[in-house]
Coordinates of C-alpha atoms in Angstrom, one line a residue:
Chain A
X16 CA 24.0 -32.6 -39.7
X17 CA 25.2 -35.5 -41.5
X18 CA 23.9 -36.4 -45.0
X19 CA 23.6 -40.2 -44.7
X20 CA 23.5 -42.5 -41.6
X21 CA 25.4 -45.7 -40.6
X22 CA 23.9 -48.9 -39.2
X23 CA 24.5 -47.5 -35.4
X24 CA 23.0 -44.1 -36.0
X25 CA 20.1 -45.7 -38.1
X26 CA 19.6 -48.1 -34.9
X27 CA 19.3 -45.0 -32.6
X28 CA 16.7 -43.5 -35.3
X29 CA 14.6 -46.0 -34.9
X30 CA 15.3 -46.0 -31.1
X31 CA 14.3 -42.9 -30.8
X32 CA 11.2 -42.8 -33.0
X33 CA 9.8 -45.9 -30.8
X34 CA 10.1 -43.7 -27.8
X35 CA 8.5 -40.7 -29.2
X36 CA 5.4 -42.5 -30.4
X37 CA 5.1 -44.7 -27.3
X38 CA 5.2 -41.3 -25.2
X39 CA 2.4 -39.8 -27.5
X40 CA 0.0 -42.9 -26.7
X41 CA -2.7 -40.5 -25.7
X42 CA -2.9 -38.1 -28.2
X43 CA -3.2 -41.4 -30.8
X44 CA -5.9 -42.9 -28.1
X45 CA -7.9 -38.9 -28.2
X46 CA -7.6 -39.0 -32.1
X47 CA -9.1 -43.1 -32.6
X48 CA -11.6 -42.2 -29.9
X49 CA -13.2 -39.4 -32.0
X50 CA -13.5 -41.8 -34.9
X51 CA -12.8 -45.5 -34.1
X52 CA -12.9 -47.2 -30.7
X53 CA -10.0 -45.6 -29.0
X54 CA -7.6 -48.5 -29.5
X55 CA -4.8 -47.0 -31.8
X56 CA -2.4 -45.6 -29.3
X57 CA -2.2 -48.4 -27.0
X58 CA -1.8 -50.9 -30.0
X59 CA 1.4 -48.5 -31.4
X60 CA 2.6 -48.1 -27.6
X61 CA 2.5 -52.0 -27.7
X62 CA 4.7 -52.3 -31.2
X63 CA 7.4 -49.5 -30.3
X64 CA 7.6 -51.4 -26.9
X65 CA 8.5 -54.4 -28.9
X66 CA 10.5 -52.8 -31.2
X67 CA 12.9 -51.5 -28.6
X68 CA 13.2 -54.8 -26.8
X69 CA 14.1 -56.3 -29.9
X70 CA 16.6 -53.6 -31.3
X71 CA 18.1 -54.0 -27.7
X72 CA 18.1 -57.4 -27.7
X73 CA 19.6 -58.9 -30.7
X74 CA 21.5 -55.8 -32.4
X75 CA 20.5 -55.8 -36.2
X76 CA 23.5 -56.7 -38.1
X77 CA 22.5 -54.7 -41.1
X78 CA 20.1 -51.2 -41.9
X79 CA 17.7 -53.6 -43.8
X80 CA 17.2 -55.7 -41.4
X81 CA 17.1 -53.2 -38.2
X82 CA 13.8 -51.8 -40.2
X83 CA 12.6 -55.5 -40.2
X84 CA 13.1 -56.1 -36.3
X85 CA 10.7 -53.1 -35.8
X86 CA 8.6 -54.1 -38.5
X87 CA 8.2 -57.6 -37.3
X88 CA 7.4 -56.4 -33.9
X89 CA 4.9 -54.2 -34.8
X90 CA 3.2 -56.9 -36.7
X91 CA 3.0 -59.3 -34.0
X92 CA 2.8 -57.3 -30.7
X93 CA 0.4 -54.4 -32.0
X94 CA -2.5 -56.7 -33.4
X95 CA -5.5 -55.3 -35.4
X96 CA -5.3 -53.2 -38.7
X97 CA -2.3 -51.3 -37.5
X98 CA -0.4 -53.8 -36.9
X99 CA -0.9 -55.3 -40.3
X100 CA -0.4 -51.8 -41.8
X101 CA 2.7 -50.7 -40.1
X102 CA 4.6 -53.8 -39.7
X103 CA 4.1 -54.5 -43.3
X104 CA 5.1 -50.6 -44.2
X105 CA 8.5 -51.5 -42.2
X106 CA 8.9 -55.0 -43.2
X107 CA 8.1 -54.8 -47.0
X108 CA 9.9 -50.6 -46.6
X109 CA 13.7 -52.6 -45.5
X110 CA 14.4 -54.6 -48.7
X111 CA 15.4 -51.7 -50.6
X112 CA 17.9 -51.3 -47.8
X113 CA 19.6 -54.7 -48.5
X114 CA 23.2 -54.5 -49.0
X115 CA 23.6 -50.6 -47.9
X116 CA 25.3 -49.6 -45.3
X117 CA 24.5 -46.2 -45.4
X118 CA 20.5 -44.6 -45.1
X119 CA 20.9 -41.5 -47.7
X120 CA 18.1 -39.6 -48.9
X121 CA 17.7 -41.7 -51.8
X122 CA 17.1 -45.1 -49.5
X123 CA 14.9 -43.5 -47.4
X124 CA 12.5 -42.5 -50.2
X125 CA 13.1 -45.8 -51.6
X126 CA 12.1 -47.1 -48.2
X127 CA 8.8 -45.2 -48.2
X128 CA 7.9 -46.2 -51.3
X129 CA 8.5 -50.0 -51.5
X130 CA 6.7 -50.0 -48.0
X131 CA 3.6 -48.2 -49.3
X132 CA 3.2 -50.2 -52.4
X133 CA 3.1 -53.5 -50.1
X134 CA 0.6 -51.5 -47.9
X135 CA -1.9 -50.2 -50.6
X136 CA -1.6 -54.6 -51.7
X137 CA -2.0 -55.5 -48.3
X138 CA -5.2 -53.3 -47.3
X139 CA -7.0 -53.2 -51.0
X140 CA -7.3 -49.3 -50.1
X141 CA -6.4 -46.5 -52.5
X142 CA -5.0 -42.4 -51.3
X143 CA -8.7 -40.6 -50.4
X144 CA -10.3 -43.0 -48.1
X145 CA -9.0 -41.5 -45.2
X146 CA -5.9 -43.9 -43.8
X147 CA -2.5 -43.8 -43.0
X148 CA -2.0 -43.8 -46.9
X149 CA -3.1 -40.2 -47.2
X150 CA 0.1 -39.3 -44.9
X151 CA 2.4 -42.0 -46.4
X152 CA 1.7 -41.6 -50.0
X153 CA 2.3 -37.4 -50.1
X154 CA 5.4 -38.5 -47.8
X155 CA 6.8 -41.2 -50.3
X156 CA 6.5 -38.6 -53.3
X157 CA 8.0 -35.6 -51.2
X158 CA 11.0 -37.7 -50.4
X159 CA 11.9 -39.2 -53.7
X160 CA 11.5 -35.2 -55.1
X161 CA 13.9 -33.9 -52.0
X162 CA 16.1 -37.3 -52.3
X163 CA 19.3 -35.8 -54.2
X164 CA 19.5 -33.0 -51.0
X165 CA 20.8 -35.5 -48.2
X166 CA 18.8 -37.3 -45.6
X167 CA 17.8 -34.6 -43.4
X168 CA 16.6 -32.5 -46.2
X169 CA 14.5 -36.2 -47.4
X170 CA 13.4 -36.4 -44.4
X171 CA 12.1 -32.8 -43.6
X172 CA 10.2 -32.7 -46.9
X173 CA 8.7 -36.0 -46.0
X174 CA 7.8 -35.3 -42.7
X175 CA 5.9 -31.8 -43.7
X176 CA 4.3 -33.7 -46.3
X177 CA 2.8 -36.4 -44.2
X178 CA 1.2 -33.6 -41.9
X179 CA -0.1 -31.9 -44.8
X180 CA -1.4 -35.7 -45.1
X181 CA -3.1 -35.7 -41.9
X182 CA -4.8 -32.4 -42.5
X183 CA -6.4 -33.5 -45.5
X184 CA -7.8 -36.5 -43.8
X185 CA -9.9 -34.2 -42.1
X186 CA -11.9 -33.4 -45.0
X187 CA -12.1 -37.1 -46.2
X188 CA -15.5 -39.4 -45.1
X189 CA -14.0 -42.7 -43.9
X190 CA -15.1 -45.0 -46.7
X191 CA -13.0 -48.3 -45.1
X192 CA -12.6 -49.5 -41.3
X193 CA -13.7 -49.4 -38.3
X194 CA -14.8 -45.2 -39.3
X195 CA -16.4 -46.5 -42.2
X196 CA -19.4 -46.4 -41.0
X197 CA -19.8 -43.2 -39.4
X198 CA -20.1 -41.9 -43.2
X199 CA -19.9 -37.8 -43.0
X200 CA -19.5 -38.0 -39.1
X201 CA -15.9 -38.9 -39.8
X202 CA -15.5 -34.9 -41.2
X203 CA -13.3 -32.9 -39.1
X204 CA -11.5 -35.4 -37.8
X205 CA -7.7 -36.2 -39.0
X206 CA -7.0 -40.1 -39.0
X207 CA -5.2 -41.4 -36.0
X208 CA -3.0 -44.0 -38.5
X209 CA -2.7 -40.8 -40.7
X210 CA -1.1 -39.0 -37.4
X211 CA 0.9 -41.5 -36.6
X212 CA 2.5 -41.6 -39.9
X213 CA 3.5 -38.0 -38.9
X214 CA 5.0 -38.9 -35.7
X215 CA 7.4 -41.7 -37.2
X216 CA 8.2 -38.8 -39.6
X217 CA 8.7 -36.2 -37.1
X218 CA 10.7 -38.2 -34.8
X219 CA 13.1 -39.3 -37.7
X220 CA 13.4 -35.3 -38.6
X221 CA 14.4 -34.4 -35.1
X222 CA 16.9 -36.9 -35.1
X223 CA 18.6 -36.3 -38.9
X224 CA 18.5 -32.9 -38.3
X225 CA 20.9 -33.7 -35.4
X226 CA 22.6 -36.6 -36.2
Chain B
X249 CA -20.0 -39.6 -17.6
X250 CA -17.9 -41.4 -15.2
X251 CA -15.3 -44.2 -16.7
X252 CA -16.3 -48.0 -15.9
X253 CA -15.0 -49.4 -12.9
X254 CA -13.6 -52.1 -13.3
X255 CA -11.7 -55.6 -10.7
X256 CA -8.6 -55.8 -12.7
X257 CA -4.9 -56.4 -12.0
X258 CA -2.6 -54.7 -14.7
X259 CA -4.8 -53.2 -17.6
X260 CA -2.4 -54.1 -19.9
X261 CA -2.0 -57.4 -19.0
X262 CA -6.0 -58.2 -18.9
X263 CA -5.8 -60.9 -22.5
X264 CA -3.0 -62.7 -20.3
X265 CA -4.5 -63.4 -17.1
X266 CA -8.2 -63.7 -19.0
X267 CA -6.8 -67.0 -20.8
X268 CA -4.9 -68.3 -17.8
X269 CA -8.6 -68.2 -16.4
X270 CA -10.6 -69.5 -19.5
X271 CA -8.7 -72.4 -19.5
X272 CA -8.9 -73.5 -16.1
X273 CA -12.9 -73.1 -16.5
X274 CA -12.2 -75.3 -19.5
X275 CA -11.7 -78.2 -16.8
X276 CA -8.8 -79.5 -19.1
X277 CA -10.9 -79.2 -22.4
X278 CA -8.8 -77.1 -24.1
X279 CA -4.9 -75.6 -23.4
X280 CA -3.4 -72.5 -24.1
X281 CA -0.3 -72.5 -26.4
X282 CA 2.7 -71.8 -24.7
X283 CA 4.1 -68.5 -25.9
X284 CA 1.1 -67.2 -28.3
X285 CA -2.4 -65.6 -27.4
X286 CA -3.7 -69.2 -28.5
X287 CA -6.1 -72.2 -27.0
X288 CA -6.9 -75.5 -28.8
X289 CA -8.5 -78.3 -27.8
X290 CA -6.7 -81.0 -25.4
X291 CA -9.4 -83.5 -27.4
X292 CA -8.5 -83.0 -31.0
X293 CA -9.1 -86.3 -33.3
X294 CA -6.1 -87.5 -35.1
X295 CA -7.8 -86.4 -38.6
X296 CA -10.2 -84.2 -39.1
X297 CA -10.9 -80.7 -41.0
X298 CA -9.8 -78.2 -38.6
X299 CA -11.2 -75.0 -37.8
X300 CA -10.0 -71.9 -36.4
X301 CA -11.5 -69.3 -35.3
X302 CA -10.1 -65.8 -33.6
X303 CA -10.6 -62.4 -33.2
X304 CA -10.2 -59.8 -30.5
X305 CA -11.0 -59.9 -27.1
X306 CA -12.9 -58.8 -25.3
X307 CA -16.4 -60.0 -26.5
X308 CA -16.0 -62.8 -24.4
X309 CA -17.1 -65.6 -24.5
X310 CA -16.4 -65.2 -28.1
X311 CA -14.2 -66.4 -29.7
X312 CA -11.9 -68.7 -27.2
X313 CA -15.0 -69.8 -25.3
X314 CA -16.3 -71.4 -28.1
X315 CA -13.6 -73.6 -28.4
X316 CA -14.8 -77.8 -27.9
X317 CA -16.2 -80.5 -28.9
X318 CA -18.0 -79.7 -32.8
X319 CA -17.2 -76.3 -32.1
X320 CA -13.6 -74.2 -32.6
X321 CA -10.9 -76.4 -32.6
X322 CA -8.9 -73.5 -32.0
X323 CA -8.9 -69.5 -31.2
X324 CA -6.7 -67.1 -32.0
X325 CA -7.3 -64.2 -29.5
X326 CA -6.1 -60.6 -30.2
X327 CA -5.9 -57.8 -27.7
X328 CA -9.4 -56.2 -26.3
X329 CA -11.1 -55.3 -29.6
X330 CA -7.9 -55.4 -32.1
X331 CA -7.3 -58.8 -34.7
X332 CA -4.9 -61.0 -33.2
X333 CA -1.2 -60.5 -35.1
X334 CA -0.4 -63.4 -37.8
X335 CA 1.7 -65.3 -35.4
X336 CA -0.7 -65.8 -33.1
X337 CA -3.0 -67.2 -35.5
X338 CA 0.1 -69.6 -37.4
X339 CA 1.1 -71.2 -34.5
X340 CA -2.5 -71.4 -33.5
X341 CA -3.3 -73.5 -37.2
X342 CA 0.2 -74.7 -36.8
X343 CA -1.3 -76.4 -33.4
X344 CA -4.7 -77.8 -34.9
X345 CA -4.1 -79.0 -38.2
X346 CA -4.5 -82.4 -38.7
X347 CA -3.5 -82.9 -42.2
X348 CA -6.8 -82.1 -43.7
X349 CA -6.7 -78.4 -43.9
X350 CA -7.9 -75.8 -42.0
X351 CA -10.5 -73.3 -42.5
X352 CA -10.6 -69.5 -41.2
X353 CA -14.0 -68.5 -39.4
X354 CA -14.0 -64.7 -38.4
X355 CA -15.6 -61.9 -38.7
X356 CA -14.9 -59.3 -41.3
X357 CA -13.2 -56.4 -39.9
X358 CA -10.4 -55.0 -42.0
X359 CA -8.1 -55.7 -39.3
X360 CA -8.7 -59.7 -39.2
X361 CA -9.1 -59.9 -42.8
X362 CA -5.3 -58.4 -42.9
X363 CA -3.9 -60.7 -40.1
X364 CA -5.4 -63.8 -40.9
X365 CA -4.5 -63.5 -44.5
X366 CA -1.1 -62.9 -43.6
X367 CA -1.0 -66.1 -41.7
X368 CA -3.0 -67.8 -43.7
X369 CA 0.2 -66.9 -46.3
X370 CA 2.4 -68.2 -44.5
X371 CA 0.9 -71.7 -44.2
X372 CA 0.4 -72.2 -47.8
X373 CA 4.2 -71.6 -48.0
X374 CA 4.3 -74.4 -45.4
X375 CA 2.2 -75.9 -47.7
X376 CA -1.1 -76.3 -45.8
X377 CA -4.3 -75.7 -47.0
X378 CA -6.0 -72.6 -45.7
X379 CA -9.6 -71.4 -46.8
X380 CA -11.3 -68.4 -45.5
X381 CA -15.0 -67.9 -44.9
X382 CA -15.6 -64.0 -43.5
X383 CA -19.0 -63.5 -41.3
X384 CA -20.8 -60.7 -42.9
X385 CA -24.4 -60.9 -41.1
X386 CA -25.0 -57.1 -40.0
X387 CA -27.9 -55.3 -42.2
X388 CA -27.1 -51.9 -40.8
X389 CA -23.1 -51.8 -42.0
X390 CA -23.5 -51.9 -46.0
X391 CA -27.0 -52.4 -48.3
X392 CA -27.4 -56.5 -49.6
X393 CA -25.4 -55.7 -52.8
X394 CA -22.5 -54.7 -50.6
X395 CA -22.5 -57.7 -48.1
X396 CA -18.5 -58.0 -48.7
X397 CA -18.7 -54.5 -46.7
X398 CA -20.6 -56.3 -43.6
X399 CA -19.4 -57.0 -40.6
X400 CA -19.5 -60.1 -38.4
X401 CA -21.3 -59.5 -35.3
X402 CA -23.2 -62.4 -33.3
X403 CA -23.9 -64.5 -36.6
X404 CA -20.8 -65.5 -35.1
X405 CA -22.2 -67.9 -33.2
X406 CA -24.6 -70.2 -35.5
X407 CA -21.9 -70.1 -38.0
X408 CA -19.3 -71.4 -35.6
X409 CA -21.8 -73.8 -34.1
X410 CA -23.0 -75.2 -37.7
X411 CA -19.0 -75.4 -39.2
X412 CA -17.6 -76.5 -36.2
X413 CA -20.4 -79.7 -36.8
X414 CA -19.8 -79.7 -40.4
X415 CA -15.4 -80.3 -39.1
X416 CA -16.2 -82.9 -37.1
X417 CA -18.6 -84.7 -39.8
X418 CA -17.6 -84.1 -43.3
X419 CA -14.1 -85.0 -44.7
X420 CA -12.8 -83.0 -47.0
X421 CA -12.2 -79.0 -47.1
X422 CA -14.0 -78.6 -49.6
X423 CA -17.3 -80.1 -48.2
X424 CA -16.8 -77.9 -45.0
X425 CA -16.0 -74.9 -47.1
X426 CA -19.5 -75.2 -48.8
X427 CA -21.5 -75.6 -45.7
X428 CA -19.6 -72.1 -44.3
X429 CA -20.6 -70.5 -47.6
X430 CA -24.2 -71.6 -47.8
X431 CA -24.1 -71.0 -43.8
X432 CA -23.2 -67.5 -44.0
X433 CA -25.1 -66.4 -47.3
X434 CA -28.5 -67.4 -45.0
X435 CA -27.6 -65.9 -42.0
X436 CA -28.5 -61.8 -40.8
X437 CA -28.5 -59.5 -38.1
X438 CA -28.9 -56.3 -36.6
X439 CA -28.2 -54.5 -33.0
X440 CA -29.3 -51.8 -31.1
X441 CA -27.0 -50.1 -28.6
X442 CA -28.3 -48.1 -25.4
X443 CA -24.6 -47.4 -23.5
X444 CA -21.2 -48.0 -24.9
X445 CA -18.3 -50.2 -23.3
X446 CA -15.0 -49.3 -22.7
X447 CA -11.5 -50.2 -23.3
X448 CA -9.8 -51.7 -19.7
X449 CA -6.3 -50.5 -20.9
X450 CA -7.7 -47.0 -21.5
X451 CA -10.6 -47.0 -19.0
X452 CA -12.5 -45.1 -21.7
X453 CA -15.6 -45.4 -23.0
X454 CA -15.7 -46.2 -26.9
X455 CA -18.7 -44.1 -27.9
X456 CA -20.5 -41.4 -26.5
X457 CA -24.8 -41.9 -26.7
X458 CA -27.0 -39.5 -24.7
X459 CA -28.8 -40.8 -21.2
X460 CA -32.4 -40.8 -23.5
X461 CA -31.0 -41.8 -27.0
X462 CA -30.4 -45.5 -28.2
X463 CA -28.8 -46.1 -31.6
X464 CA -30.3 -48.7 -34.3
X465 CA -27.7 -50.8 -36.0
X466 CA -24.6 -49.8 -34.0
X467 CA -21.3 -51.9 -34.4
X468 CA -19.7 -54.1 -31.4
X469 CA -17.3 -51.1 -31.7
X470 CA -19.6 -48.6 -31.7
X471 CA -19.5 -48.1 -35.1
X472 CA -22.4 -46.0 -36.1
X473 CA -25.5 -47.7 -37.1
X474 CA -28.5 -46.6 -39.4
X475 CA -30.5 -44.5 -37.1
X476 CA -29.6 -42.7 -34.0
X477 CA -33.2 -42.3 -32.1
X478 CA -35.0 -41.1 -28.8
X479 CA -35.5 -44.1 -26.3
X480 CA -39.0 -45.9 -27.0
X481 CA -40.8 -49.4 -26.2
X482 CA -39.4 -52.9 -26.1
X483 CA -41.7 -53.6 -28.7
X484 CA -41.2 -50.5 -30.9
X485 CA -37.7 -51.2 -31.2
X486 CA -38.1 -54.9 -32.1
X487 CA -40.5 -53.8 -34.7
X488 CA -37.7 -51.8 -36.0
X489 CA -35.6 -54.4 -35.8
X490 CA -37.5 -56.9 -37.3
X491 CA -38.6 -54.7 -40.4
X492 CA -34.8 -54.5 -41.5
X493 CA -33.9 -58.0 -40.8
X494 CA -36.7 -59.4 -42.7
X495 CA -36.5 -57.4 -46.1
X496 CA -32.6 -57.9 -45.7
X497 CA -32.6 -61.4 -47.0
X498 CA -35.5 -61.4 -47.6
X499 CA -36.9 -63.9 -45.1
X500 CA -40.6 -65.0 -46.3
X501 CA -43.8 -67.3 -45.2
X502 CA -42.6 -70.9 -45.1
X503 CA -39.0 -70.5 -44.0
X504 CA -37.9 -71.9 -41.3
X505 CA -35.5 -70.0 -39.0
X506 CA -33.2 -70.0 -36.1
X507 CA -33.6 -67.0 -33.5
X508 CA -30.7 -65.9 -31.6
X509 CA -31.0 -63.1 -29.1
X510 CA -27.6 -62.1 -28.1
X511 CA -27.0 -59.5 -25.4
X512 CA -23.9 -56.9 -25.7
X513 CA -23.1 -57.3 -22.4
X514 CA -25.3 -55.2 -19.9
X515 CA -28.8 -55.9 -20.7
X516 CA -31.0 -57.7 -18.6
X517 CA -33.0 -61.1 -19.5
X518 CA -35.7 -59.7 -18.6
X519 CA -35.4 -56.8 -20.8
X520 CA -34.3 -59.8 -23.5
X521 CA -37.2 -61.9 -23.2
X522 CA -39.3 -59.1 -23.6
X523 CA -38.1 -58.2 -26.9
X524 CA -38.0 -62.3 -27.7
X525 CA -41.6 -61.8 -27.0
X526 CA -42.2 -59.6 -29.4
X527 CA -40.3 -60.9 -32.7
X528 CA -41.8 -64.2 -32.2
X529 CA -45.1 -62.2 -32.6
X530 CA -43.7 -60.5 -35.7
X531 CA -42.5 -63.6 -36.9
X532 CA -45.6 -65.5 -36.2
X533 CA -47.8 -62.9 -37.7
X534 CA -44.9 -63.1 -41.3
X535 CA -45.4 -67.1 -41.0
X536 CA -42.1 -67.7 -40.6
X537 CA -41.1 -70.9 -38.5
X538 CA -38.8 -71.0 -35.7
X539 CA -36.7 -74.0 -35.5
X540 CA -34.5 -73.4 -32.3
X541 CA -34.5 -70.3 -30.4
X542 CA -31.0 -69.1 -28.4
X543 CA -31.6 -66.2 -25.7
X544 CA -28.3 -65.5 -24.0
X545 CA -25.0 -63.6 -24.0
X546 CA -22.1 -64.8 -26.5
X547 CA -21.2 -61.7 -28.2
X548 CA -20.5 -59.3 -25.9
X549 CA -18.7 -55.3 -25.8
X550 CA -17.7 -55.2 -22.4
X551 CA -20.0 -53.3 -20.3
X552 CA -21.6 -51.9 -23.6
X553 CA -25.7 -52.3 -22.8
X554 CA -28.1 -53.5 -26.0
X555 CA -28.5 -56.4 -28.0
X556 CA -28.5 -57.7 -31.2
X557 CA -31.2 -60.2 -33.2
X558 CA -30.0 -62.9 -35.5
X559 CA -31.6 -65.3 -38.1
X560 CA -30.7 -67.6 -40.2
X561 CA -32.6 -69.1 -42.8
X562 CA -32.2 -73.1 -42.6
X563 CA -32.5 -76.1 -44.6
X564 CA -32.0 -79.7 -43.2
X565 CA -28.4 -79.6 -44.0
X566 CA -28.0 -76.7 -41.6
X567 CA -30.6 -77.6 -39.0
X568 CA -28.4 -81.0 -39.3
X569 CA -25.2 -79.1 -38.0
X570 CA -27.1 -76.9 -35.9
X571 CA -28.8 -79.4 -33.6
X572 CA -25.7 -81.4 -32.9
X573 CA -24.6 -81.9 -29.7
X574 CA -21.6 -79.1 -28.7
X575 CA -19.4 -78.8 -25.8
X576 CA -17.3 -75.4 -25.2
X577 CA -17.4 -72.9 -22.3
X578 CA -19.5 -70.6 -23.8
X579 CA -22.1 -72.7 -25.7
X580 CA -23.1 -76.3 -24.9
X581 CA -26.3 -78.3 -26.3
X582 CA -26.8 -81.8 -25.5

């Protein structure tokens, strides 16, 4: 278990948290169905597609900017909200990145946290309205606490933090999107953006506690 | 219930080959762009306002078929039922500006709003000017002091039919700007859903509603409405209708109106007319005027069966825009 990661290994991170979202398209197309119109999974199959093709295409010359290439095709292959949401979360989450080239535990929180702050701008929502920002917010403040203990250890405390996230979200009414307007129907039911913030988490666990 | 069947190649590439087809039933009117989600007009004066509209698919003909002469100058199109992504929508502005600025026509869902303010970012940095005018005519999504909340549903269509007139007239940004403004603040609806539609790429069907139940005020998403109710008569339910639309704005004796009785995508006519029959009773009976009446399918939810009534209060500037001529594949008036 190494405690940072160079540009390569970061590369294969993000290689391999495309994969494992685009292989759990169904359980993010179940989730949406309960509560929106069952379009999540096959718009964050449609970003990690275009994510790989362009890691493996033009090989990012820098950690910043491999964050960027899957940022930027998240933003224009996914489409809708998410797409908005997550390619600004790994667009705006790189530029703490510039001019490292190592990912350490302090990065990475700095990472989750610059991304959120352009995310809460970008959607005008706050933590308790039952979006992604309920798993990325607990997620961003779990990592900057665990962010002198090495990457893995950021990322652990991250990843359990973001399912704790998801959780929570099934106790929250939907008060913006799509769900909004399903009021207290919404209860009981985690939000799929939410759960996908827990995959990209989990994947990057799996693969720092490896690396 | 069984999923939809559906004559399709590769679900995932149904936006693709869709515009490959809308185009070519555009008989040369309009061309797609060549390596975005994107059609313009093949017929675009050298200066004018331009407009853009966009949104996802899957509601055809809206957005891209109303895309012509004093209509759309352009449409961004999204994947079925998700906001196209901001390049999409730059290169689409990009492609139909004509140095006078562009103005934004969508409908407010969180996930347009996002996308085409992100573009619209990007062209002021390119130094073009971009204003934004959100459709916000359903009742049943948010109470009147909340109309920021609403969401664009087949408003859609007399908003695009009046700016894209008010483009092709007026000159400045500004002028076009106002008539969206005064356009949308006059305009309401509401739906009723009796089946959902489905997804092609997931060949599931995006709400579940009983055999005998119909919903009152249900999205084009299947967002839930204001009332979830046992089935009843064509006239009960445009009674219903009717009652919310009217105290929404509130529409009174004396004003004129335009009627537009858009079907989601599986109802009949006949069905249609029937309920037309109705709220011109109703409306009759309130002594409110009908200046043009639309009875058709623009806004549509895939196989998703209902339909939705819209009215907008007019004045001669908007009956003006409203009765000109209009040319696009999915709305024409000579």
């Amino acid at each position: 278990m190494a405690d940072t990661l160079d540009l390569k290994a970061s590369t294969d991170m993000l290689r391999t948290v495309s994969r494992s979202v685009i292989d759990q398209t169904d359980v993010l197309t179940d989730a949406d169905l309960a509560i929106g119109d069952g379009d999540h999974g096959i718009g964050m199959r449609r970003g990690f597609e275009g994510a790989l093709e362009s890691l493996d295409a033009t090989p990012p010359d820098s950690i910043e900017n491999a964050l960027k290439a899957v940022g930027t095709a998240i933003l224009s292959k996914t489409g809708g909200a998410a797409g908005a949401i997550f390619g600004t979360l790994f667009r705006a989450g790189s530029k703490p990145l510039a001019g490292r080239d190592r990912l350490d535990g302090e990065g990475f929180a700095a990472f989750l946290e610059t991304g959120l702050e352009a995310v809460l701008k970008r959607g005008g929502v706050t933590e308790g309205q039952k979006t992604m920002i309920d798993a990325i917010a607990p997620a961003a403040r779990a990592a900057r606490t665990s962010s002198g203990e090495g990457l893995p250890a950021t990322v652990a405390a991250a990843a359990a933090a973001s399912l704790e996230g998801v959780e929570a979200t099934k106790n929250m009414i939907a008060t913006t999107g799509k769900a909004r307007s399903l009021g207290e129907r919404s209860l009981g039911h985690p939000d799929p953006g939410a759960i996908s913030v827990s995959l990209i988490l989990k994947a990057m666990q799996d693969f720092t506690a490896k690396a | 219930m069984a999923n939809p069947k559906k004559i399709l190649n590769d679900p995932k590439k149904v936006v693709a080959e869709m515009i490959d087809g809308l185009v070519l039933a555009n008989d040369g009117r309009v061309r797609k762009l060549p390596d975005h989600a994107a059609i313009v007009r093949t017929d675009l004066p050298d200066s004018k306002v331009a407009l853009l509209i966009g949104g996802g698919s899957g509601h055809e003909p809206l957005f891209h078929g109303f895309v012509g002469r004093n209509m759309g100058d352009g449409a961004a199109c999204g994947q079925v039922f998700a906001a196209p992504a901001p390049d999409i929508i730059y290169e689409a502005a990009k492609a139909v500006h004509r140095g006078k600025g562009i103005l934004f026509l969508y409908g407010n869902y969180a996930g347009d709003n996002m996308n085409f303010d992100i573009a619209a970012e990007m062209l002021e940095d390119d130094g073009i000017d971009v204003r934004t005018v959100r459709v916000t005519d359903d009742v049943a999504a948010a109470p009147p002091e909340r109309t920021h909340d609403r969401r664009g549903i087949a408003g859609d269509i007399y908003m695009i039919k009046i700016v894209g007139g008010a483009a092709s007239e007026l000159d400045t940004l500004d002028e076009v700007e106002r008539v969206a403004r005064k356009a949308v603040a006059n305009v309401r609806s509401i739906g009723v859903a009796v089946a959902a539609g489905s997804i092609p790429e997931t060949g599931k069907l995006t709400f579940e509603l009983a055999d005998d139940e119909i919903e009152i005020g249900m999205g084009a998403h299947g967002e839930a409405g204001v009332a979830r109710q046992k089935m009843k008569s064509a006239d009960a339910v445009a009674d219903e209708l009717l009652q919310k639309l009217l105290s929404d704005l509130p529409f009174k004796a004396g004003d004129e109106v335009a009627l537009l009785i858009n079907n989601l995508g599986a109802t009949t006519m006949m069905e249609m007319l029937i309920v037309n029959r109705r709220i011109r009773q109703i409306l009759e009976r309130e002594g409110i005027k009908v200046h043009r009446s639309d009875v058709g399918t623009w806004l549509t939810v895939q196989e998703m069966a209902g339909f939705s009534v819209t009215l907008m209060r007019l004045d001669d500037e908007l009956k003006h825009y409203l009765d000109m001529p209009a040319e696009s594949l999915g709305y024409s008036r000579m």
